[in-house]
């Protein structure tokens, strides 16, 4: 009587999710809080990076002629390599997770270390790139392109760095024997974050580096 | 551990069973929630690598006779493909709950929407 | 919905009725009184085609809004009176203070439980949609109308430059805004009646907004951007404008006037403005003032023909006032890089963002072109301004905007300056 | 880096209803149910909600005093109560305070207190994050207001248009405080949004489907989504501004080719959803109050829900109506003009549904009802003037005049604030166990209503007569004298109204002392929060509630006889819980949310003054996070069935799993149905992990 015919779109019974799901007491959606929260956070990050990328595109379009611009500093082959490195770190990340799910601790550690190393390589590449640009005369305050470029890639780099720290901490707990398939979700969520950072770079690489200037 | 003396659930007349859609979602979920194998992951990575290689190739003149518009289109398509591959496979969105998909898609669609409109208002295209 | 019950309520009702009558009467009196004032910025009394166009759109929409307003408020009052729960007599008699609502309203008072009505919902979704669709059609028509520029390419065009906290008007008599302006004036824009004058609005520092309510809506003056706009008046007169975007300390003190003259008068005004000032010789009245001026004021102010920096071209003027593609040391002291051109100061009726009258009140009755001869100088404000401008109109402590104070000038020097300024017609 | 997840509900532990409190080896956990510490370190959503509300009221006084200063200055032409400089700071801080430190936290207060209750949950999904949000908000608010004593408050207006907000034109530190302070409150809002969305999606009582949720819950959910997506936009805008000011970047440097309109776009892409963030909670409150005091269910529930969602969606497509005169070009103007107009449709649906709810009802005009109905009436006025702004040609005559000021005070004060005052009167007995005095409340309402209309009604006229906003003074011959005087008089009437409200709190509190306890359901209400004792016991509900329809609680009290007439089927006391449940496990209080939140203003001060201070802040944050991660959300030692890692409380936390989560996989499932009376009401986190990425 009180219910106006209403579509019910939610899960009211527990739905099994994830590898350890069987043991979970129910949440309404069947998803863990953490996973839901992580995806919400990533949804929010879309607007953050969207704004930064849009700002960059706009800034570049307003760069006065004759100022130091993308064409003067970019080294596409170099950046291609470091982009590839970051892309592959996503592979090692999923492999790490999958190893953990199967309970292969050792493989897990190997892949996690690989992921962190690839991420580290990417960051090192970025530091190198920044140094080169700086030496070419492009400082943070040099012009509108410099400000926008360093801000965007800097934000991304900071995200990668945080990701690396998180990866290392899973490694530590694995070494200390506190990681098991049971709490693989932790790793899964860190993985989500890591992949997200990767897709942001997919966008950046194409839009900022590869688009004809 | 102590138990509360009270009844476990407060029985109102009839607890409605989870409705049809709900169960569908759950069922579908169970069926689909198989993790891709490592082999599949590697395959995806190879595809990603290939797409990247294609993208980078555009930098080396080869396709420049296509003209800027076509080049942009090509790059955007490649970028979107890469994006989708990573999200669908590595991030499991292809297999995961629709709720998660909706949340993420909402973020992306909103971001695309507002920022494209903003840039359009600035008339940066074709510059 | 008073608080008392029973007899008290009835008495209360009477008081409320009497009170509201008084209130309504008061409100009417106030509105009448309020309308009696003069409103130089009134948006509802248009004096130009654009403002009229806007009002012709606004009033019908306002009418719709007022109808909806009465419908909704009427419904609320009706519902409140009609469906108000009556307290149980017993409770009222017991004299409870209205605090225990549970006791005051009986259980039996549950009315029929209605959950919704699809038809109603559709009705009040669709009716407003239709209403708004109609409104949007008229809105689009107006938009197109307002964006029409009827003036020819080579008609008069004025570049309007906002800066902290005054307006500069650069006249391009041939309509070519790329070339240096023919006339540069401040705070008072003089245009011919019945002619649409295209404007190009920009700024030298922060965002301002150019607005002459009785002639047209406003348009922001944004640094780095040039915005097209038009202005046109049906009748000769003097129309007040204000800076309408918050622009810092003296935002409230950034006004302007659009002075509308007949075509003949306007031609005469243009001729007068095109003449440069003549450097005074010793012995000429105002000569001493000119010397003081050159020593103290020419750093910032230009007087065509007198100060060594001539008006040889003013592009968009961010930091390049004279168009020589170099920093202008004359004005680099100012963020905006410019101060009002004073060549024809005395031909204007106001100064300093039009917040002070240059001539005493009666000037308003003197024809615009004759103020310099017949006007009675508002010496007090002008002298005070020259002596200590920041005191009259706040500017920043850094001295980088607005006019600086001249505590060092003696009374004599100030008198001389004023005398000199009055020669700048 | 990891664990912040908290499994608040699934455990039954302890003999009595206390929070477990034992040593972590390093620091003992905060304990106790009373005293300031029990508030400072609490993770209870109800206490957090109450503190949000208290802070909002405090800032209301601050923002209100600023408003009174504005009105005093403008009472007569050429006023000299404030200098130009001071005036600019005062109106800027008035806007910032009212929007970010009054209405938003007040909405957060209702969300925190009521969301879990309305869906029948034990707490929010992440209780400690929730505490963090509160303290971060408070830290940001206090940080912003310290600018008054540190060389001047922000002076760029609440939307801080560049380049006027840049270093050249606003050289004091004010705008740095603005950018960094809003950044901090933004973090608080974002974290809280994630938390609350998770709560609503994941922690509903059995049977509480989305379309059985109360309208308030729905509106709050929509608001959290708006926050989730809008906050990052202003985050970026504020970063750009800060980088320009602090590090010499060129985002708004016109000389370097930048375009100041970038700021306007970014600000209003956030800013317009923001105004719906301000109003939707009030809409939700009104949708709870009006049915209860009309003795009818909400009319057109699905339409109320969908119109709210529609408003949320459409709110993203209209931002440039704040920029009609900014020079965005006629096409953009046309597009945004039309999109703006049509927002009137879903909003109108809401208004009319409230009226239809009242139609045929038995209206009890309690104070809460008065405020709600008043809000409907006043909001309509503001909404209608909003439509006249949406007509872009007309808006060129209106932007930045007092006509706009009138519009937004009618919607924000008349809609949001009045709606929230309604909510305060309505839920006060729920939160504190005593009602606010009705008589005083009603007097207060009428005073406020009259004062409100006296103050802001004349502003319509002033605006149309051409009075600019943000002017510290007007000339005596502009024709503005009369209405400004009236408005000023009105603002003091409002102040009396607000003071009456505060007086009411004091008075009612005093009177309630020693009075018999109030029942769970003083208004004969409909939603679940009324089904437990007032004030709500720490553990919320004694038993899990299974929901079978909308307005579950009401339907348990009332039924229909054969004629379809409403009859009582059970006394309230029988239906409602008395709050006496024992042995409910509660999440433990924690120091770390406070510590981390405290770090934020240090970082901000440091950026302004000296990077060393930033270092201190960073240490606080990192240290706090570290400790947070290693602190199980629930104290392990207290749990009888905690069969592992007691000796090492850090347990799995190093990698993100926490004690609480893992218990479930082992011992937890031993709980039979009866042993887990509250289990399903809330969700456990499972192996917990939440990357610190969640706390940007
Ligand atoms: C609570 C906050 C809130 C809300 C809900 C709204 C609601 C609306 N606002 Fe408002 N607005 C602000 C807060 C809010 N606003 C603020 C703070 C500013 C100023 C910012 C600043 O500059 O400082 C502002 C400024 C502002 C502007 C910019 C003005 C300018 O600066 O030039 C515009 C322009 O279109 C606008 C429009 C609208 C519209 C169309 C609505 C609509 O949502 C209103 C819809 C409601 C109704 C229409 C009434 C009910 C409907 C019916 C009864 C149905 C029938 C009606 C019709 C058919 C017309 N608002
Ligand atoms: C939530 C939003 C909100 C609220 C509630 C208010 C409330 C009030 N506002 Fe609002 N206002 C804004 C949001 C709000 N405002 C915004 C966003 C702006 C734009 C800022 C900008 O341009 O940047 C603005 C701007 C603004 C202006 C325009 C300033 C200008 O442009 O120059 C004015 C002018 O009258 C004004 C007046 C008032 C008044 C009189 C109240 C009153 O209703 C306040 C009532 C409250 C009280 C009066 C507090 C009670 C006081 C006590 C209990 C203590 C009493 C103690 C003593 C008397 C010592 N406000
Ligand atoms: Cu110039 Cu306001
Ligand atoms: Cu808006």
PDB file of N, CA, C and O in Angstrom, chain C residues 30 39 42-43 57-58 73 83 85 102 106 109-111 113 115 121 136 211 213 218 220 225 227 244-246 251 401, chain D residues 88 155 168 259 295 297 300 325-327 338 353 360 362-363 377 391 396-401 464 468 470 522 524 554:
ATOM      1  N   UNK C  30       5.812  53.011   1.611  1.00  0.00           N
ATOM      2  CA  UNK C  30       7.247  52.943   1.377  1.00  0.00           C
ATOM      3  C   UNK C  30       7.546  52.814  -0.106  1.00  0.00           C
ATOM      4  O   UNK C  30       8.440  53.485  -0.633  1.00  0.00           O
ATOM      5  N   UNK C  39      16.218  57.692  -9.936  1.00  0.00           N
ATOM      6  CA  UNK C  39      17.067  56.494 -10.015  1.00  0.00           C
ATOM      7  C   UNK C  39      17.877  56.521 -11.281  1.00  0.00           C
ATOM      8  O   UNK C  39      17.457  55.993 -12.303  1.00  0.00           O
ATOM      9  N   UNK C  42      18.300  53.143 -13.033  1.00  0.00           N
ATOM     10  CA  UNK C  42      17.147  52.266 -13.124  1.00  0.00           C
ATOM     11  C   UNK C  42      17.190  51.386 -14.375  1.00  0.00           C
ATOM     12  O   UNK C  42      17.418  51.860 -15.477  1.00  0.00           O
ATOM     13  N   UNK C  43      16.967  50.098 -14.167  1.00  0.00           N
ATOM     14  CA  UNK C  43      16.963  49.198 -15.322  1.00  0.00           C
ATOM     15  C   UNK C  43      15.588  49.129 -15.970  1.00  0.00           C
ATOM     16  O   UNK C  43      15.430  48.530 -17.016  1.00  0.00           O
ATOM     17  N   UNK C  57      11.469  41.720 -23.041  1.00  0.00           N
ATOM     18  CA  UNK C  57      11.563  40.299 -22.720  1.00  0.00           C
ATOM     19  C   UNK C  57      11.347  40.075 -21.232  1.00  0.00           C
ATOM     20  O   UNK C  57      10.672  39.138 -20.805  1.00  0.00           O
ATOM     21  N   UNK C  58      11.920  40.965 -20.447  1.00  0.00           N
ATOM     22  CA  UNK C  58      11.917  40.753 -18.997  1.00  0.00           C
ATOM     23  C   UNK C  58      10.515  40.859 -18.401  1.00  0.00           C
ATOM     24  O   UNK C  58      10.113  40.019 -17.594  1.00  0.00           O
ATOM     25  N   UNK C  73       1.936  30.864  -3.547  1.00  0.00           N
ATOM     26  CA  UNK C  73       1.704  31.417  -2.211  1.00  0.00           C
ATOM     27  C   UNK C  73       0.227  31.308  -1.843  1.00  0.00           C
ATOM     28  O   UNK C  73      -0.126  31.009  -0.693  1.00  0.00           O
ATOM     29  N   UNK C  83      -6.770  23.079   5.726  1.00  0.00           N
ATOM     30  CA  UNK C  83      -6.478  21.740   6.245  1.00  0.00           C
ATOM     31  C   UNK C  83      -5.789  21.753   7.587  1.00  0.00           C
ATOM     32  O   UNK C  83      -5.247  20.750   8.025  1.00  0.00           O
ATOM     33  N   UNK C  85      -5.134  21.253  11.205  1.00  0.00           N
ATOM     34  CA  UNK C  85      -5.772  20.374  12.188  1.00  0.00           C
ATOM     35  C   UNK C  85      -6.325  21.218  13.323  1.00  0.00           C
ATOM     36  O   UNK C  85      -5.678  22.150  13.782  1.00  0.00           O
ATOM     37  N   UNK C 102       1.490  15.773  20.732  1.00  0.00           N
ATOM     38  CA  UNK C 102       0.878  14.445  20.754  1.00  0.00           C
ATOM     39  C   UNK C 102      -0.473  14.463  21.444  1.00  0.00           C
ATOM     40  O   UNK C 102      -1.406  13.797  21.027  1.00  0.00           O
ATOM     41  N   UNK C 106      -5.725  14.358  17.912  1.00  0.00           N
ATOM     42  CA  UNK C 106      -6.229  13.013  18.140  1.00  0.00           C
ATOM     43  C   UNK C 106      -5.789  12.037  17.073  1.00  0.00           C
ATOM     44  O   UNK C 106      -5.536  12.405  15.940  1.00  0.00           O
ATOM     45  N   UNK C 109      -7.520  11.580  13.693  1.00  0.00           N
ATOM     46  CA  UNK C 109      -7.442  12.619  12.681  1.00  0.00           C
ATOM     47  C   UNK C 109      -6.655  12.248  11.439  1.00  0.00           C
ATOM     48  O   UNK C 109      -6.367  13.105  10.622  1.00  0.00           O
ATOM     49  N   UNK C 110      -6.286  11.015  11.312  1.00  0.00           N
ATOM     50  CA  UNK C 110      -5.574  10.666  10.079  1.00  0.00           C
ATOM     51  C   UNK C 110      -6.500  10.760   8.883  1.00  0.00           C
ATOM     52  O   UNK C 110      -7.547  10.124   8.842  1.00  0.00           O
ATOM     53  N   UNK C 111      -6.140  11.557   7.925  1.00  0.00           N
ATOM     54  CA  UNK C 111      -6.979  11.703   6.737  1.00  0.00           C
ATOM     55  C   UNK C 111      -6.720  10.564   5.759  1.00  0.00           C
ATOM     56  O   UNK C 111      -5.917   9.665   6.044  1.00  0.00           O
ATOM     57  N   UNK C 113      -5.112   8.514   3.040  1.00  0.00           N
ATOM     58  CA  UNK C 113      -3.699   8.445   2.673  1.00  0.00           C
ATOM     59  C   UNK C 113      -3.553   8.374   1.160  1.00  0.00           C
ATOM     60  O   UNK C 113      -3.847   7.352   0.542  1.00  0.00           O
ATOM     61  N   UNK C 115      -1.096   8.590  -2.075  1.00  0.00           N
ATOM     62  CA  UNK C 115       0.340   8.445  -2.333  1.00  0.00           C
ATOM     63  C   UNK C 115       0.820   9.171  -3.567  1.00  0.00           C
ATOM     64  O   UNK C 115       2.011   9.346  -3.769  1.00  0.00           O
ATOM     65  N   UNK C 121       1.117  14.598 -11.717  1.00  0.00           N
ATOM     66  CA  UNK C 121       2.571  14.725 -11.867  1.00  0.00           C
ATOM     67  C   UNK C 121       2.916  15.098 -13.296  1.00  0.00           C
ATOM     68  O   UNK C 121       3.733  15.996 -13.539  1.00  0.00           O
ATOM     69  N   UNK C 136      11.755  30.345 -23.902  1.00  0.00           N
ATOM     70  CA  UNK C 136      13.095  30.225 -24.480  1.00  0.00           C
ATOM     71  C   UNK C 136      13.099  30.668 -25.934  1.00  0.00           C
ATOM     72  O   UNK C 136      14.095  31.204 -26.409  1.00  0.00           O
ATOM     73  N   UNK C 211      28.619  49.107 -17.864  1.00  0.00           N
ATOM     74  CA  UNK C 211      27.154  49.018 -17.773  1.00  0.00           C
ATOM     75  C   UNK C 211      26.525  50.397 -17.702  1.00  0.00           C
ATOM     76  O   UNK C 211      26.818  51.183 -16.804  1.00  0.00           O
ATOM     77  N   UNK C 213      22.821  51.209 -17.454  1.00  0.00           N
ATOM     78  CA  UNK C 213      21.566  50.455 -17.365  1.00  0.00           C
ATOM     79  C   UNK C 213      20.451  50.962 -18.270  1.00  0.00           C
ATOM     80  O   UNK C 213      19.707  50.165 -18.813  1.00  0.00           O
ATOM     81  N   UNK C 218      25.023  44.896 -19.423  1.00  0.00           N
ATOM     82  CA  UNK C 218      26.444  45.105 -19.189  1.00  0.00           C
ATOM     83  C   UNK C 218      27.284  44.107 -19.963  1.00  0.00           C
ATOM     84  O   UNK C 218      26.800  43.104 -20.478  1.00  0.00           O
ATOM     85  N   UNK C 220      31.382  42.493 -19.569  1.00  0.00           N
ATOM     86  CA  UNK C 220      32.608  42.511 -18.772  1.00  0.00           C
ATOM     87  C   UNK C 220      33.802  43.001 -19.587  1.00  0.00           C
ATOM     88  O   UNK C 220      33.926  42.705 -20.769  1.00  0.00           O
ATOM     89  N   UNK C 225      41.204  40.157 -23.317  1.00  0.00           N
ATOM     90  CA  UNK C 225      40.100  39.849 -24.230  1.00  0.00           C
ATOM     91  C   UNK C 225      39.432  41.142 -24.656  1.00  0.00           C
ATOM     92  O   UNK C 225      39.427  42.118 -23.917  1.00  0.00           O
ATOM     93  N   UNK C 227      35.761  42.451 -25.968  1.00  0.00           N
ATOM     94  CA  UNK C 227      34.372  42.023 -26.142  1.00  0.00           C
ATOM     95  C   UNK C 227      33.579  43.049 -26.919  1.00  0.00           C
ATOM     96  O   UNK C 227      33.545  44.220 -26.550  1.00  0.00           O
ATOM     97  N   UNK C 244      30.541  47.176 -12.896  1.00  0.00           N
ATOM     98  CA  UNK C 244      29.621  46.236 -12.308  1.00  0.00           C
ATOM     99  C   UNK C 244      30.281  44.910 -11.960  1.00  0.00           C
ATOM    100  O   UNK C 244      29.608  43.978 -11.577  1.00  0.00           O
ATOM    101  N   UNK C 245      31.579  44.823 -12.109  1.00  0.00           N
ATOM    102  CA  UNK C 245      32.229  43.601 -11.630  1.00  0.00           C
ATOM    103  C   UNK C 245      33.193  44.014 -10.537  1.00  0.00           C
ATOM    104  O   UNK C 245      33.964  44.964 -10.709  1.00  0.00           O
ATOM    105  N   UNK C 246      33.120  43.297  -9.437  1.00  0.00           N
ATOM    106  CA  UNK C 246      33.968  43.633  -8.302  1.00  0.00           C
ATOM    107  C   UNK C 246      35.430  43.686  -8.729  1.00  0.00           C
ATOM    108  O   UNK C 246      35.960  42.711  -9.247  1.00  0.00           O
ATOM    109  N   UNK C 251      35.980  49.726  -6.157  1.00  0.00           N
ATOM    110  CA  UNK C 251      34.958  49.253  -7.088  1.00  0.00           C
ATOM    111  C   UNK C 251      33.711  50.142  -7.038  1.00  0.00           C
ATOM    112  O   UNK C 251      33.107  50.444  -8.068  1.00  0.00           O
ATOM    113  N   UNK C 401      48.453  51.759  -8.146  1.00  0.00           N
ATOM    114  CA  UNK C 401      47.230  52.064  -8.880  1.00  0.00           C
ATOM    115  C   UNK C 401      46.574  53.283  -8.257  1.00  0.00           C
ATOM    116  O   UNK C 401      46.825  53.621  -7.116  1.00  0.00           O
TER     117      UNK C 401
ATOM    118  N   UNK D  88      35.483  44.854   1.954  1.00  0.00           N
ATOM    119  CA  UNK D  88      35.717  43.783   0.994  1.00  0.00           C
ATOM    120  C   UNK D  88      36.021  42.465   1.690  1.00  0.00           C
ATOM    121  O   UNK D  88      35.589  41.401   1.252  1.00  0.00           O
ATOM    122  N   UNK D 155      39.866  38.915   0.266  1.00  0.00           N
ATOM    123  CA  UNK D 155      39.117  40.097  -0.158  1.00  0.00           C
ATOM    124  C   UNK D 155      38.730  40.024  -1.623  1.00  0.00           C
ATOM    125  O   UNK D 155      38.493  41.041  -2.253  1.00  0.00           O
ATOM    126  N   UNK D 168      49.198  40.204  -7.514  1.00  0.00           N
ATOM    127  CA  UNK D 168      49.392  41.613  -7.834  1.00  0.00           C
ATOM    128  C   UNK D 168      48.260  42.462  -7.269  1.00  0.00           C
ATOM    129  O   UNK D 168      48.481  43.527  -6.711  1.00  0.00           O
ATOM    130  N   UNK D 259      43.999  33.368 -19.835  1.00  0.00           N
ATOM    131  CA  UNK D 259      42.680  33.958 -19.957  1.00  0.00           C
ATOM    132  C   UNK D 259      41.970  33.797 -18.619  1.00  0.00           C
ATOM    133  O   UNK D 259      41.787  32.687 -18.139  1.00  0.00           O
ATOM    134  N   UNK D 295       0.203  14.455   8.217  1.00  0.00           N
ATOM    135  CA  UNK D 295      -0.364  13.126   8.447  1.00  0.00           C
ATOM    136  C   UNK D 295      -0.707  12.426   7.153  1.00  0.00           C
ATOM    137  O   UNK D 295      -1.740  11.776   7.011  1.00  0.00           O
ATOM    138  N   UNK D 297       1.417  10.450   3.659  1.00  0.00           N
ATOM    139  CA  UNK D 297       2.720  10.110   3.081  1.00  0.00           C
ATOM    140  C   UNK D 297       3.108  11.170   2.070  1.00  0.00           C
ATOM    141  O   UNK D 297       2.254  11.922   1.603  1.00  0.00           O
ATOM    142  N   UNK D 300       3.641  11.512  -4.343  1.00  0.00           N
ATOM    143  CA  UNK D 300       4.487  11.268  -5.518  1.00  0.00           C
ATOM    144  C   UNK D 300       5.923  10.942  -5.192  1.00  0.00           C
ATOM    145  O   UNK D 300       6.837  11.533  -5.760  1.00  0.00           O
ATOM    146  N   UNK D 325      27.623  37.623 -18.863  1.00  0.00           N
ATOM    147  CA  UNK D 325      28.216  38.873 -19.322  1.00  0.00           C
ATOM    148  C   UNK D 325      29.741  38.794 -19.400  1.00  0.00           C
ATOM    149  O   UNK D 325      30.403  39.784 -19.642  1.00  0.00           O
ATOM    150  N   UNK D 326      30.271  37.603 -19.188  1.00  0.00           N
ATOM    151  CA  UNK D 326      31.734  37.476 -19.152  1.00  0.00           C
ATOM    152  C   UNK D 326      32.366  37.494 -20.530  1.00  0.00           C
ATOM    153  O   UNK D 326      33.574  37.521 -20.653  1.00  0.00           O
ATOM    154  N   UNK D 327      31.543  37.411 -21.555  1.00  0.00           N
ATOM    155  CA  UNK D 327      32.106  37.405 -22.900  1.00  0.00           C
ATOM    156  C   UNK D 327      32.374  36.011 -23.419  1.00  0.00           C
ATOM    157  O   UNK D 327      33.337  35.781 -24.135  1.00  0.00           O
ATOM    158  N   UNK D 338      19.148  28.418 -21.999  1.00  0.00           N
ATOM    159  CA  UNK D 338      18.046  27.466 -22.100  1.00  0.00           C
ATOM    160  C   UNK D 338      18.189  26.343 -21.080  1.00  0.00           C
ATOM    161  O   UNK D 338      17.222  25.979 -20.398  1.00  0.00           O
ATOM    162  N   UNK D 353       4.610  18.920  -5.367  1.00  0.00           N
ATOM    163  CA  UNK D 353       4.369  17.700  -4.596  1.00  0.00           C
ATOM    164  C   UNK D 353       4.259  17.987  -3.102  1.00  0.00           C
ATOM    165  O   UNK D 353       3.505  17.325  -2.394  1.00  0.00           O
ATOM    166  N   UNK D 360      -5.464  18.049   1.669  1.00  0.00           N
ATOM    167  CA  UNK D 360      -6.273  17.002   2.285  1.00  0.00           C
ATOM    168  C   UNK D 360      -5.668  16.426   3.547  1.00  0.00           C
ATOM    169  O   UNK D 360      -6.151  15.421   4.061  1.00  0.00           O
ATOM    170  N   UNK D 362      -4.021  16.711   7.626  1.00  0.00           N
ATOM    171  CA  UNK D 362      -4.363  17.355   8.899  1.00  0.00           C
ATOM    172  C   UNK D 362      -3.103  18.082   9.337  1.00  0.00           C
ATOM    173  O   UNK D 362      -2.229  17.490   9.951  1.00  0.00           O
ATOM    174  N   UNK D 363      -3.027  19.319   8.973  1.00  0.00           N
ATOM    175  CA  UNK D 363      -1.764  20.024   9.147  1.00  0.00           C
ATOM    176  C   UNK D 363      -1.575  20.463  10.589  1.00  0.00           C
ATOM    177  O   UNK D 363      -2.405  21.175  11.139  1.00  0.00           O
ATOM    178  N   UNK D 377       7.632  28.399   0.610  1.00  0.00           N
ATOM    179  CA  UNK D 377       7.165  29.696   0.118  1.00  0.00           C
ATOM    180  C   UNK D 377       8.330  30.582  -0.290  1.00  0.00           C
ATOM    181  O   UNK D 377       8.341  31.167  -1.374  1.00  0.00           O
ATOM    182  N   UNK D 391      16.987  34.060 -18.171  1.00  0.00           N
ATOM    183  CA  UNK D 391      16.728  34.748 -19.438  1.00  0.00           C
ATOM    184  C   UNK D 391      17.937  35.625 -19.701  1.00  0.00           C
ATOM    185  O   UNK D 391      17.998  36.761 -19.239  1.00  0.00           O
ATOM    186  N   UNK D 396      21.745  40.407 -18.289  1.00  0.00           N
ATOM    187  CA  UNK D 396      22.781  41.426 -18.467  1.00  0.00           C
ATOM    188  C   UNK D 396      22.411  42.698 -17.712  1.00  0.00           C
ATOM    189  O   UNK D 396      23.259  43.528 -17.442  1.00  0.00           O
ATOM    190  N   UNK D 397      21.140  42.843 -17.382  1.00  0.00           N
ATOM    191  CA  UNK D 397      20.745  43.987 -16.560  1.00  0.00           C
ATOM    192  C   UNK D 397      20.782  43.645 -15.069  1.00  0.00           C
ATOM    193  O   UNK D 397      20.560  44.492 -14.223  1.00  0.00           O
ATOM    194  N   UNK D 398      20.980  42.380 -14.759  1.00  0.00           N
ATOM    195  CA  UNK D 398      20.829  41.956 -13.371  1.00  0.00           C
ATOM    196  C   UNK D 398      22.128  41.520 -12.706  1.00  0.00           C
ATOM    197  O   UNK D 398      22.289  41.690 -11.498  1.00  0.00           O
ATOM    198  N   UNK D 399      23.012  40.933 -13.495  1.00  0.00           N
ATOM    199  CA  UNK D 399      24.240  40.399 -12.893  1.00  0.00           C
ATOM    200  C   UNK D 399      24.863  41.415 -11.960  1.00  0.00           C
ATOM    201  O   UNK D 399      24.949  42.592 -12.293  1.00  0.00           O
ATOM    202  N   UNK D 400      25.326  40.928 -10.843  1.00  0.00           N
ATOM    203  CA  UNK D 400      26.064  41.770  -9.910  1.00  0.00           C
ATOM    204  C   UNK D 400      25.266  42.964  -9.416  1.00  0.00           C
ATOM    205  O   UNK D 400      25.836  43.967  -9.003  1.00  0.00           O
ATOM    206  N   UNK D 401      23.954  42.870  -9.487  1.00  0.00           N
ATOM    207  CA  UNK D 401      23.160  43.866  -8.784  1.00  0.00           C
ATOM    208  C   UNK D 401      22.554  43.189  -7.549  1.00  0.00           C
ATOM    209  O   UNK D 401      22.647  41.977  -7.381  1.00  0.00           O
ATOM    210  N   UNK D 464      16.904  46.129  -9.236  1.00  0.00           N
ATOM    211  CA  UNK D 464      16.331  46.586 -10.494  1.00  0.00           C
ATOM    212  C   UNK D 464      16.524  48.089 -10.660  1.00  0.00           C
ATOM    213  O   UNK D 464      16.531  48.604 -11.765  1.00  0.00           O
ATOM    214  N   UNK D 468      24.573  48.143  -7.438  1.00  0.00           N
ATOM    215  CA  UNK D 468      25.558  47.076  -7.571  1.00  0.00           C
ATOM    216  C   UNK D 468      25.762  46.379  -6.256  1.00  0.00           C
ATOM    217  O   UNK D 468      25.658  46.986  -5.196  1.00  0.00           O
ATOM    218  N   UNK D 470      28.496  44.356  -3.749  1.00  0.00           N
ATOM    219  CA  UNK D 470      29.909  44.489  -3.412  1.00  0.00           C
ATOM    220  C   UNK D 470      30.403  45.928  -3.468  1.00  0.00           C
ATOM    221  O   UNK D 470      31.564  46.169  -3.786  1.00  0.00           O
ATOM    222  N   UNK D 522       8.162  11.481  19.250  1.00  0.00           N
ATOM    223  CA  UNK D 522       7.310  12.562  19.740  1.00  0.00           C
ATOM    224  C   UNK D 522       6.363  13.142  18.692  1.00  0.00           C
ATOM    225  O   UNK D 522       5.376  13.766  19.053  1.00  0.00           O
ATOM    226  N   UNK D 524       4.904  11.417  16.079  1.00  0.00           N
ATOM    227  CA  UNK D 524       4.197  10.414  15.304  1.00  0.00           C
ATOM    228  C   UNK D 524       4.724  10.412  13.868  1.00  0.00           C
ATOM    229  O   UNK D 524       4.021  10.695  12.906  1.00  0.00           O
ATOM    230  N   UNK D 554       6.071   3.822  10.346  1.00  0.00           N
ATOM    231  CA  UNK D 554       4.685   4.285  10.405  1.00  0.00           C
ATOM    232  C   UNK D 554       3.730   3.115  10.190  1.00  0.00           C
ATOM    233  O   UNK D 554       2.741   2.955  10.877  1.00  0.00           O
TER     234      UNK D 554
END
